[in-house]
Amino acid sequence: MDMVTSQIEARGVRMPSVLAAMRQVPRHCFVPEASMDMAYDDTPLPIGHGQTISQPYIVGLMTELIRPEPDFTVLEIGAGSGYQAAVLAALVKQVYTIEIIAPLAQAARERLRQAGYLNVEVIQGDGFHGWPSQAPYDAILVTAAAPEIPPPLIQQLKVGGRMVIPVGEPGGAQELVLGEKLGPRKFRATPVLPVRFVPFTRL
Ligand code: SAH
């Protein structure tokens, strides 16, 4: 498991709390059995239904970009395997994660429960609308690429809160974007890194 953190540390993820969380979360519990021997390689892996679990470096980078604090409530869009949610759950008070593909949502819920992450709630649905009932969030993390930042997500972010989201066309040029809500109507978006994510889909 240490391999993961030495790889991602070498690529610039430095926040000790994030590195500790990634050392602690058993990534092999979140990948299909067929890819188990690659669970700790710095690569994305297929998780079925055409989706992927992000590579450890990207998980580390996105987690660091939101500057997680123990009292945070975080919203994730795109639960997928549940791995990113588990890393967040190790760092913050409460995680809500939305997954649009029902069987993936169910599997992620099971895995997270079995791995003992009780502070994650998996919701099945279209994350475009966010999850208003628990808003506002200290941070929002989106793990599927959307052509534009969904306005409801900006609305549901606390003033002072941070968002990280891949923005761009499906299969085309995408940028990981850091969003900062500077005021009730002030949002600053800063490109961080070119990336390639699965598409943000709609119900
Ligand atoms: N964070 C995941 C990465 C999964 S890939 C992990 O750690 O494994 C991105 C996921 O986003 C896919 O499972 C895909 O089904 C989901 N997704 C795409 N569009 C969505 C939407 N509108 N709402 C919720 N989930 C969505």
GROMACS .gro file of C-alpha atoms and ligand atoms in nm:
model
  229
    1MET     CA    1   0.000   0.000   0.000
    2ASP     CA    2   0.296   0.231   0.055
    3MET     CA    3   0.365   0.218  -0.314
    4VAL     CA    4   0.062   0.429  -0.380
    5THR     CA    5   0.178   0.712  -0.161
    6SER     CA    6   0.540   0.712  -0.280
    7GLN     CA    7   0.413   0.737  -0.639
    8ILE     CA    8   0.171   1.016  -0.568
    9GLU     CA    9   0.414   1.197  -0.337
   10ALA     CA   10   0.669   1.196  -0.618
   11ARG     CA   11   0.410   1.366  -0.838
   12GLY     CA   12   0.349   1.645  -0.590
   13VAL     CA   13   0.071   1.543  -0.348
   14ARG     CA   14   0.212   1.663  -0.018
   15MET     CA   15  -0.065   1.715   0.238
   16PRO     CA   16   0.023   1.470   0.523
   17SER     CA   17  -0.342   1.406   0.612
   18VAL     CA   18  -0.423   1.312   0.252
   19LEU     CA   19  -0.121   1.082   0.220
   20ALA     CA   20  -0.214   0.916   0.551
   21ALA     CA   21  -0.574   0.863   0.435
   22MET     CA   22  -0.455   0.706   0.111
   23ARG     CA   23  -0.218   0.476   0.299
   24GLN     CA   24  -0.505   0.371   0.521
   25VAL     CA   25  -0.785   0.303   0.268
   26PRO     CA   26  -0.762  -0.049   0.122
   27ARG     CA   27  -0.785   0.026  -0.251
   28HIS     CA   28  -0.795  -0.346  -0.336
   29CYS     CA   29  -1.141  -0.363  -0.174
   30PHE     CA   30  -1.273  -0.121  -0.438
   31VAL     CA   31  -1.147  -0.283  -0.761
   32PRO     CA   32  -1.292  -0.589  -0.938
   33GLU     CA   33  -1.127  -0.919  -0.850
   34ALA     CA   34  -0.977  -0.948  -1.200
   35SER     CA   35  -0.773  -0.629  -1.147
   36MET     CA   36  -0.679  -0.694  -0.785
   37ASP     CA   37  -0.307  -0.736  -0.864
   38MET     CA   38  -0.309  -0.385  -1.016
   39ALA     CA   39  -0.500  -0.218  -0.733
   40TYR     CA   40  -0.195  -0.027  -0.608
   41ASP     CA   41  -0.053   0.067  -0.948
   42ASP     CA   42  -0.086   0.435  -1.038
   43THR     CA   43  -0.343   0.370  -1.308
   44PRO     CA   44  -0.719   0.393  -1.356
   45LEU     CA   45  -0.897   0.054  -1.370
   46PRO     CA   46  -1.230  -0.060  -1.517
   47ILE     CA   47  -1.512  -0.113  -1.265
   48GLY     CA   48  -1.783  -0.228  -1.508
   49HIS     CA   49  -2.065  -0.043  -1.688
   50GLY     CA   50  -1.800   0.143  -1.891
   51GLN     CA   51  -1.677   0.329  -1.581
   52THR     CA   52  -1.337   0.349  -1.412
   53ILE     CA   53  -1.188   0.398  -1.069
   54SER     CA   54  -0.955   0.700  -1.097
   55GLN     CA   55  -0.581   0.653  -1.069
   56PRO     CA   56  -0.439   0.711  -0.718
   57TYR     CA   57  -0.250   1.027  -0.820
   58ILE     CA   58  -0.570   1.194  -0.943
   59VAL     CA   59  -0.759   1.089  -0.627
   60GLY     CA   60  -0.478   1.235  -0.415
   61LEU     CA   61  -0.463   1.556  -0.615
   62MET     CA   62  -0.840   1.614  -0.611
   63THR     CA   63  -0.859   1.538  -0.240
   64GLU     CA   64  -0.576   1.780  -0.165
   65LEU     CA   65  -0.730   2.054  -0.380
   66ILE     CA   66  -1.040   2.072  -0.159
   67ARG     CA   67  -0.816   2.113   0.152
   68PRO     CA   68  -1.019   1.869   0.364
   69GLU     CA   69  -1.076   1.946   0.734
   70PRO     CA   70  -1.218   1.706   0.997
   71ASP     CA   71  -1.540   1.906   1.039
   72PHE     CA   72  -1.623   1.913   0.665
   73THR     CA   73  -1.937   1.786   0.498
   74VAL     CA   74  -1.844   1.693   0.140
   75LEU     CA   75  -2.054   1.612  -0.165
   76GLU     CA   76  -1.912   1.385  -0.435
   77ILE     CA   77  -2.072   1.336  -0.777
   78GLY     CA   78  -1.980   1.001  -0.933
   79ALA     CA   79  -1.941   0.742  -0.656
   80GLY     CA   80  -1.826   0.472  -0.900
   81SER     CA   81  -1.638   0.215  -0.694
   82GLY     CA   82  -1.669   0.418  -0.373
   83TYR     CA   83  -1.291   0.455  -0.340
   84GLN     CA   84  -1.271   0.834  -0.359
   85ALA     CA   85  -1.559   0.853  -0.111
   86ALA     CA   86  -1.367   0.625   0.128
   87VAL     CA   87  -1.057   0.847   0.107
   88LEU     CA   88  -1.276   1.150   0.183
   89ALA     CA   89  -1.452   0.964   0.465
   90ALA     CA   90  -1.115   0.905   0.631
   91LEU     CA   91  -1.056   1.281   0.635
   92VAL     CA   92  -1.389   1.455   0.696
   93LYS     CA   93  -1.699   1.429   0.911
   94GLN     CA   94  -1.959   1.333   0.651
   95VAL     CA   95  -1.961   1.240   0.282
   96TYR     CA   96  -2.262   1.229   0.048
   97THR     CA   97  -2.191   1.067  -0.287
   98ILE     CA   98  -2.426   1.042  -0.583
   99GLU     CA   99  -2.402   0.771  -0.852
  100ILE     CA  100  -2.622   0.763  -1.160
  101ILE     CA  101  -2.577   0.390  -1.244
  102ALA     CA  102  -2.794   0.193  -1.000
  103PRO     CA  103  -2.586  -0.128  -0.976
  104LEU     CA  104  -2.268   0.075  -0.918
  105ALA     CA  105  -2.442   0.277  -0.646
  106GLN     CA  106  -2.555  -0.044  -0.477
  107ALA     CA  107  -2.210  -0.206  -0.501
  108ALA     CA  108  -2.036   0.108  -0.368
  109ARG     CA  109  -2.280   0.124  -0.074
  110GLU     CA  110  -2.207  -0.243   0.010
  111ARG     CA  111  -1.829  -0.204  -0.018
  112LEU     CA  112  -1.820   0.110   0.195
  113ARG     CA  113  -2.029  -0.057   0.462
  114GLN     CA  114  -1.814  -0.370   0.462
  115ALA     CA  115  -1.497  -0.162   0.483
  116GLY     CA  116  -1.647   0.016   0.784
  117TYR     CA  117  -1.704   0.366   0.644
  118LEU     CA  118  -2.016   0.466   0.831
  119ASN     CA  119  -1.993   0.838   0.750
  120VAL     CA  120  -2.068   0.796   0.378
  121GLU     CA  121  -2.414   0.799   0.228
  122VAL     CA  122  -2.448   0.672  -0.131
  123ILE     CA  123  -2.739   0.821  -0.322
  124GLN     CA  124  -2.855   0.685  -0.657
  125GLY     CA  125  -2.951   0.957  -0.903
  126ASP     CA  126  -2.839   1.234  -1.137
  127GLY     CA  127  -2.579   1.444  -0.957
  128PHE     CA  128  -2.645   1.742  -1.185
  129HIS     CA  129  -2.896   1.861  -0.925
  130GLY     CA  130  -2.659   1.806  -0.634
  131TRP     CA  131  -2.820   1.701  -0.305
  132PRO     CA  132  -3.003   2.009  -0.174
  133SER     CA  133  -3.128   1.856   0.152
  134GLN     CA  134  -2.778   1.852   0.308
  135ALA     CA  135  -2.647   2.172   0.145
  136PRO     CA  136  -2.445   2.388   0.176
  137TYR     CA  137  -2.127   2.180   0.147
  138ASP     CA  138  -1.776   2.271   0.256
  139ALA     CA  139  -1.647   2.109  -0.061
  140ILE     CA  140  -1.778   1.938  -0.374
  141LEU     CA  141  -1.580   1.688  -0.577
  142VAL     CA  142  -1.699   1.573  -0.922
  143THR     CA  143  -1.540   1.266  -1.081
  144ALA     CA  144  -1.703   1.272  -1.427
  145ALA     CA  145  -1.631   1.533  -1.696
  146ALA     CA  146  -1.907   1.785  -1.768
  147PRO     CA  147  -1.906   2.040  -2.052
  148GLU     CA  148  -1.987   2.307  -1.793
  149ILE     CA  149  -2.005   2.326  -1.415
  150PRO     CA  150  -2.365   2.240  -1.317
  151PRO     CA  151  -2.511   2.560  -1.162
  152PRO     CA  152  -2.687   2.374  -0.876
  153LEU     CA  153  -2.347   2.257  -0.753
  154ILE     CA  154  -2.215   2.613  -0.733
  155GLN     CA  155  -2.531   2.707  -0.546
  156GLN     CA  156  -2.488   2.426  -0.294
  157LEU     CA  157  -2.128   2.518  -0.211
  158LYS     CA  158  -2.062   2.723   0.105
  159VAL     CA  159  -1.911   3.067   0.065
  160GLY     CA  160  -1.539   2.999   0.113
  161GLY     CA  161  -1.589   2.643  -0.012
  162ARG     CA  162  -1.392   2.468  -0.283
  163MET     CA  163  -1.499   2.251  -0.575
  164VAL     CA  164  -1.290   2.029  -0.800
  165ILE     CA  165  -1.436   1.914  -1.131
  166PRO     CA  166  -1.311   1.794  -1.470
  167VAL     CA  167  -1.456   2.026  -1.735
  168GLY     CA  168  -1.461   1.945  -2.105
  169GLU     CA  169  -1.607   1.734  -2.382
  170PRO     CA  170  -1.653   1.358  -2.347
  171GLY     CA  171  -1.345   1.188  -2.491
  172GLY     CA  172  -1.198   1.529  -2.583
  173ALA     CA  173  -0.990   1.795  -2.413
  174GLN     CA  174  -1.071   1.823  -2.044
  175GLU     CA  175  -0.921   2.032  -1.767
  176LEU     CA  176  -0.937   1.962  -1.399
  177VAL     CA  177  -1.079   2.287  -1.262
  178LEU     CA  178  -1.057   2.424  -0.910
  179GLY     CA  179  -1.362   2.631  -0.821
  180GLU     CA  180  -1.369   2.870  -0.526
  181LYS     CA  181  -1.687   3.032  -0.401
  182LEU     CA  182  -1.562   3.372  -0.298
  183GLY     CA  183  -1.903   3.525  -0.226
  184PRO     CA  184  -2.274   3.446  -0.263
  185ARG     CA  185  -2.247   3.540  -0.633
  186LYS     CA  186  -1.874   3.521  -0.685
  187PHE     CA  187  -1.716   3.202  -0.818
  188ARG     CA  188  -1.359   3.173  -0.945
  189ALA     CA  189  -1.261   2.879  -1.168
  190THR     CA  190  -0.891   2.799  -1.217
  191PRO     CA  191  -0.766   2.525  -1.453
  192VAL     CA  192  -0.522   2.291  -1.280
  193LEU     CA  193  -0.428   2.007  -1.514
  194PRO     CA  194  -0.537   1.840  -1.840
  195VAL     CA  195  -0.720   1.516  -1.754
  196ARG     CA  196  -0.929   1.241  -1.907
  197PHE     CA  197  -1.243   1.140  -1.717
  198VAL     CA  198  -1.551   0.939  -1.811
  199PRO     CA  199  -1.844   1.160  -1.921
  200PHE     CA  200  -2.091   1.321  -1.685
  201THR     CA  201  -2.423   1.171  -1.802
  202ARG     CA  202  -2.784   1.271  -1.737
  203LEU     CA  203  -3.093   1.069  -1.651
  204SAH     N1  204  -1.506   0.845  -0.777
  204SAH     C1  205  -1.513   0.718  -0.849
  204SAH     C2  206  -1.484   0.738  -0.997
  204SAH     C3  207  -1.588   0.675  -1.081
  204SAH     S1  208  -1.592   0.722  -1.252
  204SAH     C4  209  -1.423   0.614  -0.783
  204SAH     O1  210  -1.349   0.647  -0.690
  204SAH     O2  211  -1.430   0.497  -0.823
  204SAH     C5  212  -1.723   0.843  -1.250
  204SAH     C6  213  -1.859   0.796  -1.211
  204SAH     O3  214  -1.950   0.905  -1.232
  204SAH     C7  215  -1.916   0.679  -1.290
  204SAH     O4  216  -1.946   0.575  -1.203
  204SAH     C8  217  -2.041   0.737  -1.355
  204SAH     O5  218  -2.147   0.644  -1.363
  204SAH     C9  219  -2.076   0.852  -1.261
  204SAH     N2  220  -2.160   0.958  -1.317
  204SAH    C10  221  -2.159   1.010  -1.443
  204SAH     N3  222  -2.252   1.107  -1.455
  204SAH    C11  223  -2.314   1.116  -1.333
  204SAH    C12  224  -2.420   1.198  -1.282
  204SAH     N4  225  -2.484   1.288  -1.359
  204SAH     N5  226  -2.457   1.182  -1.152
  204SAH    C13  227  -2.395   1.090  -1.074
  204SAH     N6  228  -2.297   1.010  -1.117
  204SAH    C14  229  -2.255   1.023  -1.245
   0.00000   0.00000   0.00000
